[in-house]
CSV table of C-alpha atoms and ligand atoms in Angstrom, one decimal:
chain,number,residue,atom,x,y,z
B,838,UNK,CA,0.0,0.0,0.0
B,839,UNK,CA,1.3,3.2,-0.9
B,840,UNK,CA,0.5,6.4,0.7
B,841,UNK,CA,-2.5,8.5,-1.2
B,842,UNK,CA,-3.1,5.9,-3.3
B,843,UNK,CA,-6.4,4.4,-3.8
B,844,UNK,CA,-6.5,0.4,-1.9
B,845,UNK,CA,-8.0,-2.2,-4.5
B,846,UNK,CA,-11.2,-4.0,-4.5
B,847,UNK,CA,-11.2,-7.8,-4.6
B,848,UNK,CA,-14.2,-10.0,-5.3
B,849,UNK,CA,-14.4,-13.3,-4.7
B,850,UNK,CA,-17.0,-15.3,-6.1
B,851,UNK,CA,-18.0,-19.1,-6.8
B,852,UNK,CA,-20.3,-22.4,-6.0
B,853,UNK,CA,-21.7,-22.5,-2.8
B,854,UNK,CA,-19.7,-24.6,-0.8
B,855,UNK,CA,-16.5,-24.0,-2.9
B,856,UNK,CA,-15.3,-22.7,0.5
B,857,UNK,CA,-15.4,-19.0,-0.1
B,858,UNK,CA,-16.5,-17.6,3.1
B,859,UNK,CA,-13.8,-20.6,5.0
B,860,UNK,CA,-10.9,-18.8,2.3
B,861,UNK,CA,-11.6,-15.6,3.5
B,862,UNK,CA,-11.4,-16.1,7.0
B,863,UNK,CA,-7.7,-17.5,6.6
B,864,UNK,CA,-6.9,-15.3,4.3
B,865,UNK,CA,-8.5,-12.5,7.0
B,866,UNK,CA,-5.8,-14.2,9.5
B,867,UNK,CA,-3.2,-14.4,6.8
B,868,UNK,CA,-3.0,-11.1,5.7
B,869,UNK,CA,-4.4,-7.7,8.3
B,870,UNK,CA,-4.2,-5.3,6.2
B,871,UNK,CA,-7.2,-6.8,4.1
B,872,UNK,CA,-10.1,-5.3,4.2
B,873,UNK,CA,-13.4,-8.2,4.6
B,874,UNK,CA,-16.6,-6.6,3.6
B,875,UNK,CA,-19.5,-7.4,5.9
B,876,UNK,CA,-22.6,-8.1,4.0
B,877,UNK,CA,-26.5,-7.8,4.5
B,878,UNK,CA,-28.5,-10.5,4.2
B,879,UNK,CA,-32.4,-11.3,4.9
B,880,UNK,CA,-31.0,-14.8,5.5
B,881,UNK,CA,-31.4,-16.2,9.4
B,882,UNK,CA,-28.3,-17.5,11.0
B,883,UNK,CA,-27.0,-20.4,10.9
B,884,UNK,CA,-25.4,-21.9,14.0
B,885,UNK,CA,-22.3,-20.1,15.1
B,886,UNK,CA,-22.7,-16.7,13.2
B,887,UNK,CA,-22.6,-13.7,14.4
B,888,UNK,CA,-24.5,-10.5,13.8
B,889,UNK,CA,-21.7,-7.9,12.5
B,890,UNK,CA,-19.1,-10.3,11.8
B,891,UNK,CA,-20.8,-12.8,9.3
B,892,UNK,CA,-23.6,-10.7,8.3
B,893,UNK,CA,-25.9,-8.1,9.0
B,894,UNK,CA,-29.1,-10.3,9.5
B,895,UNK,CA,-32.1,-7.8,8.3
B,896,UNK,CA,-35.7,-8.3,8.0
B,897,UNK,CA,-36.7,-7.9,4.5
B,898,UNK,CA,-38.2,-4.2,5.1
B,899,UNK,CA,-35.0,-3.2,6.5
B,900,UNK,CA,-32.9,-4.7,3.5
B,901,UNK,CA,-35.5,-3.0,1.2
B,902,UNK,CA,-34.7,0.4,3.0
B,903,UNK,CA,-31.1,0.0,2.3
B,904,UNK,CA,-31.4,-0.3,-1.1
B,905,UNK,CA,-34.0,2.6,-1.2
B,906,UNK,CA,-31.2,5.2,0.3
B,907,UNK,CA,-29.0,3.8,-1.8
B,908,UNK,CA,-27.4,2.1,0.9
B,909,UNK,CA,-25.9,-0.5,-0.8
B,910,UNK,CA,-23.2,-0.8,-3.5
B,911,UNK,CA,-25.3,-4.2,-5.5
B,912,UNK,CA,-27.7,-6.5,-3.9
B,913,UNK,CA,-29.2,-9.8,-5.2
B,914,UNK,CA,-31.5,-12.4,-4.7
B,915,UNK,CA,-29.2,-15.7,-4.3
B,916,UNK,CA,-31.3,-18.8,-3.3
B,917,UNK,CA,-34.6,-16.8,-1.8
B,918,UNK,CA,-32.8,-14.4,0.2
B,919,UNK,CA,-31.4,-11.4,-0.8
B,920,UNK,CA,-27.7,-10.2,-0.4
B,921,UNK,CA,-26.0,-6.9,-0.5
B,922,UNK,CA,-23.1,-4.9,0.2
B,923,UNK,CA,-23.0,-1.7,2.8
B,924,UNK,CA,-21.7,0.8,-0.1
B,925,UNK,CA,-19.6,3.5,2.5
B,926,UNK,CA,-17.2,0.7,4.1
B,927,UNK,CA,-15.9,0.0,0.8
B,928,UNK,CA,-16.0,3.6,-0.3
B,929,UNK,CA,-14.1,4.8,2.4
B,930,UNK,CA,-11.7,2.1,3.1
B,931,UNK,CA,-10.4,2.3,-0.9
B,932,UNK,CA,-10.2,5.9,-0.6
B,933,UNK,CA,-7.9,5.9,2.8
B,934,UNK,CA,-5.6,3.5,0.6
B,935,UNK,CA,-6.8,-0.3,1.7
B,936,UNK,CA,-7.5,-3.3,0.0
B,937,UNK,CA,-11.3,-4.8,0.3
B,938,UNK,CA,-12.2,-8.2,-0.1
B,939,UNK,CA,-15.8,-9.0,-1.3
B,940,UNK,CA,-17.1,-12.4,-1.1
B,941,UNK,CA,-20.3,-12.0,-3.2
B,942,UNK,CA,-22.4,-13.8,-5.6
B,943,UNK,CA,-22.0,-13.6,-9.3
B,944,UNK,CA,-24.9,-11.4,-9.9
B,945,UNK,CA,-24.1,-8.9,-7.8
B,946,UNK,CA,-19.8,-9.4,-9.1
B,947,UNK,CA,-21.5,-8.2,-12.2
B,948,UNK,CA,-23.2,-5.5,-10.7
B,949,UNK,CA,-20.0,-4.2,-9.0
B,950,UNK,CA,-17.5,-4.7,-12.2
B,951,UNK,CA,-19.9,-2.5,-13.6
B,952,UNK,CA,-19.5,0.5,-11.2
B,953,UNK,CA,-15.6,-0.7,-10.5
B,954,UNK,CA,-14.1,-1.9,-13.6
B,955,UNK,CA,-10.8,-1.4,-12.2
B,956,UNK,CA,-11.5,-3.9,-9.5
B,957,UNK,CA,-10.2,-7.6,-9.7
B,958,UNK,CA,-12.5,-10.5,-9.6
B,959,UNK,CA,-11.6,-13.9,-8.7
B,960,UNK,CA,-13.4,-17.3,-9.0
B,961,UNK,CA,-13.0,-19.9,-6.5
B,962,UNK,CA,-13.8,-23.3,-7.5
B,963,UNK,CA,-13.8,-26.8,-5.6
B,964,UNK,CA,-11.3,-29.0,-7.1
B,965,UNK,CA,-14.3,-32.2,-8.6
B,966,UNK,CA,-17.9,-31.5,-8.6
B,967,UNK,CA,-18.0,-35.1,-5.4
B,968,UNK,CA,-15.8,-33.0,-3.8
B,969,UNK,CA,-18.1,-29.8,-3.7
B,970,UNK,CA,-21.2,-32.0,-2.8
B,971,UNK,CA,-19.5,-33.6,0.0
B,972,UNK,CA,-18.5,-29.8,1.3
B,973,UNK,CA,-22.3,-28.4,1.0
B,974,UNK,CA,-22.9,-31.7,2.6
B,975,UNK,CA,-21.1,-31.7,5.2
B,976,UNK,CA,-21.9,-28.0,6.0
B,977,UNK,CA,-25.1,-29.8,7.5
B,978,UNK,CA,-26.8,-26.4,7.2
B,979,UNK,CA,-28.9,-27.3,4.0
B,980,UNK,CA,-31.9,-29.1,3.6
B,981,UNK,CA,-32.8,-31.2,0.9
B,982,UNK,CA,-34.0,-28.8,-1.3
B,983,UNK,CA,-31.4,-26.0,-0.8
B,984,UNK,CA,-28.6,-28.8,-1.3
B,985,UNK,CA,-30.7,-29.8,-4.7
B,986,UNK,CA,-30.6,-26.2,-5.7
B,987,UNK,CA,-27.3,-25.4,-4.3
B,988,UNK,CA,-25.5,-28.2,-6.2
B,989,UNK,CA,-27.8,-28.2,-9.2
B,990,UNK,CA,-26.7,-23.9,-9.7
B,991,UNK,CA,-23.0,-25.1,-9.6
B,992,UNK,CA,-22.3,-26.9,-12.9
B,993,UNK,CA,-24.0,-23.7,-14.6
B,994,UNK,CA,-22.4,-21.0,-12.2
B,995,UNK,CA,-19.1,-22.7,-13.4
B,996,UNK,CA,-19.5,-21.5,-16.8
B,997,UNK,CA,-19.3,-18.0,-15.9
B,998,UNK,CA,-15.7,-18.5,-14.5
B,999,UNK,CA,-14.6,-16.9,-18.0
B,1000,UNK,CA,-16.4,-13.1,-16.6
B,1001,UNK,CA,-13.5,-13.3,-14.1
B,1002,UNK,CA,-9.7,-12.4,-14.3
B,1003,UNK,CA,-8.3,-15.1,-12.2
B,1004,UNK,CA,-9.4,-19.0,-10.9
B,1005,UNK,CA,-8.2,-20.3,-8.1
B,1006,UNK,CA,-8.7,-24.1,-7.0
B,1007,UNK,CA,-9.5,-24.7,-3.3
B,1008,UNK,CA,-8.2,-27.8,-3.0
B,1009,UNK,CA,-6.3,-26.9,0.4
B,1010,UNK,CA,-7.3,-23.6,2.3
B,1011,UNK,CA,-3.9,-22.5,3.0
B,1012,UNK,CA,-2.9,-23.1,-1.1
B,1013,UNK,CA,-5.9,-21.5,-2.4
B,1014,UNK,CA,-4.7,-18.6,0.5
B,1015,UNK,CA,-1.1,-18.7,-1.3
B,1016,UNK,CA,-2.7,-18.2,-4.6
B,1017,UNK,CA,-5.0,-15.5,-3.8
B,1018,UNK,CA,-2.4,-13.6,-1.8
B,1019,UNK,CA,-0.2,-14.0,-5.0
B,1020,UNK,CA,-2.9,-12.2,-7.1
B,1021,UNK,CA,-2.9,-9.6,-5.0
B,1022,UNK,CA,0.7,-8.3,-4.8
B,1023,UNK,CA,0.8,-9.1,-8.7
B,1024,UNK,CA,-1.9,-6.5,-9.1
B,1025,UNK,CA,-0.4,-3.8,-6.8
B,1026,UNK,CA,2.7,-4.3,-9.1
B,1027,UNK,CA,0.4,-4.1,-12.1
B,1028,UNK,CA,1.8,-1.0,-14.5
B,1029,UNK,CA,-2.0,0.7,-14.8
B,1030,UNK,CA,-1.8,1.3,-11.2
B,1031,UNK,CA,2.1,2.3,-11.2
B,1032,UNK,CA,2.1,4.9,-13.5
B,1033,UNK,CA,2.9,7.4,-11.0
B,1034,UNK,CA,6.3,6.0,-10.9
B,1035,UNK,CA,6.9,7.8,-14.0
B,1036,UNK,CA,6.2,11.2,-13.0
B,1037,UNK,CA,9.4,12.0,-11.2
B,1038,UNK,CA,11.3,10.8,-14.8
G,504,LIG,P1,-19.0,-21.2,0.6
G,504,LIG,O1,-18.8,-20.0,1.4
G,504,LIG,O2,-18.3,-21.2,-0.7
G,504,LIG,O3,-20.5,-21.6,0.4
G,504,LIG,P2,-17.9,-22.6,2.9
G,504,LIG,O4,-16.7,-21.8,3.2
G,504,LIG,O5,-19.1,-22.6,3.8
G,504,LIG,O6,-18.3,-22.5,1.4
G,504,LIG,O7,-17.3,-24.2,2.9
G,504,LIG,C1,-18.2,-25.2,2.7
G,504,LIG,C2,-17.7,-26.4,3.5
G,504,LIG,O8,-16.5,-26.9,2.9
G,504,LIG,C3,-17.4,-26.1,4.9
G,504,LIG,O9,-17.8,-27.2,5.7
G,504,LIG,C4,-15.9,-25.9,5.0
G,504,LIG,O10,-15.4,-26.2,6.2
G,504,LIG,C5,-15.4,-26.9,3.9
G,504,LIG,N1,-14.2,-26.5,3.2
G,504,LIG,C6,-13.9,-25.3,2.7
G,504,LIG,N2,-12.7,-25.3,2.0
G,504,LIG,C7,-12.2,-26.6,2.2
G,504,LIG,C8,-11.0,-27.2,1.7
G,504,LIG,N3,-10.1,-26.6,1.0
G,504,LIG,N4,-10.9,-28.5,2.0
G,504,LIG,C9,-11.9,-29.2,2.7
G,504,LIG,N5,-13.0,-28.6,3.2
G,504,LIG,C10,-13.2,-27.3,2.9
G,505,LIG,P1,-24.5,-18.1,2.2
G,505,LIG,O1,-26.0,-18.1,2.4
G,505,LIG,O2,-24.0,-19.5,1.9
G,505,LIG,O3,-23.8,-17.4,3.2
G,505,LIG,O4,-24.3,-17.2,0.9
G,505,LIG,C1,-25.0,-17.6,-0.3
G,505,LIG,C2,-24.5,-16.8,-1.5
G,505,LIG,O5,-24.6,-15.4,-1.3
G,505,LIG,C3,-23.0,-17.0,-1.7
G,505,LIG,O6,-22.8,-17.2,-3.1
G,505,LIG,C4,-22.4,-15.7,-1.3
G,505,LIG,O7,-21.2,-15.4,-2.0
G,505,LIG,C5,-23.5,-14.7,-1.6
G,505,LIG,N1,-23.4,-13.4,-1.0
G,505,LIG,C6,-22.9,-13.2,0.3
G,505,LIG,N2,-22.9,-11.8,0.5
G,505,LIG,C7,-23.3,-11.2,-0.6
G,505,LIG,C8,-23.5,-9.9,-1.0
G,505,LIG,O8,-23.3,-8.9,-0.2
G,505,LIG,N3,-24.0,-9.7,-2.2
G,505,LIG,C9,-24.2,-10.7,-3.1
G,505,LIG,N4,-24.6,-10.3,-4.3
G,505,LIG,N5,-24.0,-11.9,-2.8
G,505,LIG,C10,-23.6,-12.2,-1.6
């Protein structure tokens, strides 16, 4: 990070149950001077999460009232439950110079490569398509039907892999932290964002 300089936006999308949101806690762990978005959901809790740390859990008329004050910086409606991210943490933690991390669905990727092209977008993947069943499986959140329509989105959510700029496998938390963590100083040495260097020539 270099002083007066903008930080740079990171989304991570993927399956459910490629093991985004277990990635980003590492990575959280790994690297503090990452950023991790916080978003809202109309989704309840699942066992162990925490309001303000996993989510903001909202009724839908308070979600509906962020997006009327343009609260939030893209919302969608993943599953039956909508999802969205609080726009000013992002805003003001690029423009004080540090990095944020979205973990987001592809919809609302799209939505934000839109309004930050200059962002980077990475798609996690599980490393077989057993491999991802036995992970939304053994989440043992799901019922039967969100498991059928968890797994049964994946083989199609694959496909849009090719909207992103990088793919990372999660075979092994700490790898898929390596390669992530690689993405991101490549980027900060990438010559679009460097071109101040040449002023002083
Ligand atoms: P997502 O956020 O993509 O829906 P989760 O992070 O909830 O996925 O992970 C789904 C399940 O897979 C969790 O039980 C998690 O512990 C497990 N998991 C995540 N990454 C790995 C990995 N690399 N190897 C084995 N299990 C994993
Ligand atoms: P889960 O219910 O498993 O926590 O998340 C379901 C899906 O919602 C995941 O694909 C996750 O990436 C996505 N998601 C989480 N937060 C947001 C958000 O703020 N915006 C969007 N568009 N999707 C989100």
């Amino acid at each position: 990070m270099t002083e007066g300089k903008r930080g740079i936006l990171f989304v991570l999308s993927g399956p459910s149950g490629a093991g985004k949101g277990t990635v980003c806690q590492a990575l959280m762990a790994r690297q503090p001077d990452l950023s991790l978005s916080v978003s809202a959901t109309t989704r309840l809790p699942r066992e162990g999460e925490q309001h303000g740390v996993n989510y903001f859990f909202k009724s839908p008329e308070e979600f509906h009232a962020m997006i009327a004050y343009n609260q939030l910086l893209e919302w969608a409606e993943v599953y039956g439950n909508f999802y969205g991210t609080p726009r000013n943490f992002v805003e003001e933690k690029l423009e004080r110079g540090v990095d944020v991390l979205l973990e987001i669905d592809i919809q609302g990727a799209m939505q934000v490569r839109h309004t930050y092209p200059e962002g980077v977008f990475i798609f996690l993947i599980p490393p077989s398509a057993t491999e991802l069943k036995s992970r939304i499986l053994g989440r043992g959140s799901e019922t039967d039907e969100s498991f059928q329509r968890r797994f049964g989105a994946a083989r199609h959510e694959l496909q849009r892999m090719k909207e992103y700029n990088y793919v990372v496998v999660n075979d092994v938390v700490d790898s898929a932290c390596v390669r992530i963590e690689a993405i991101i100083r490549a980027e900060h040495c990438s010559v679009h964002r460097n071109l101040e260097l040449l002023s002083e020539w």
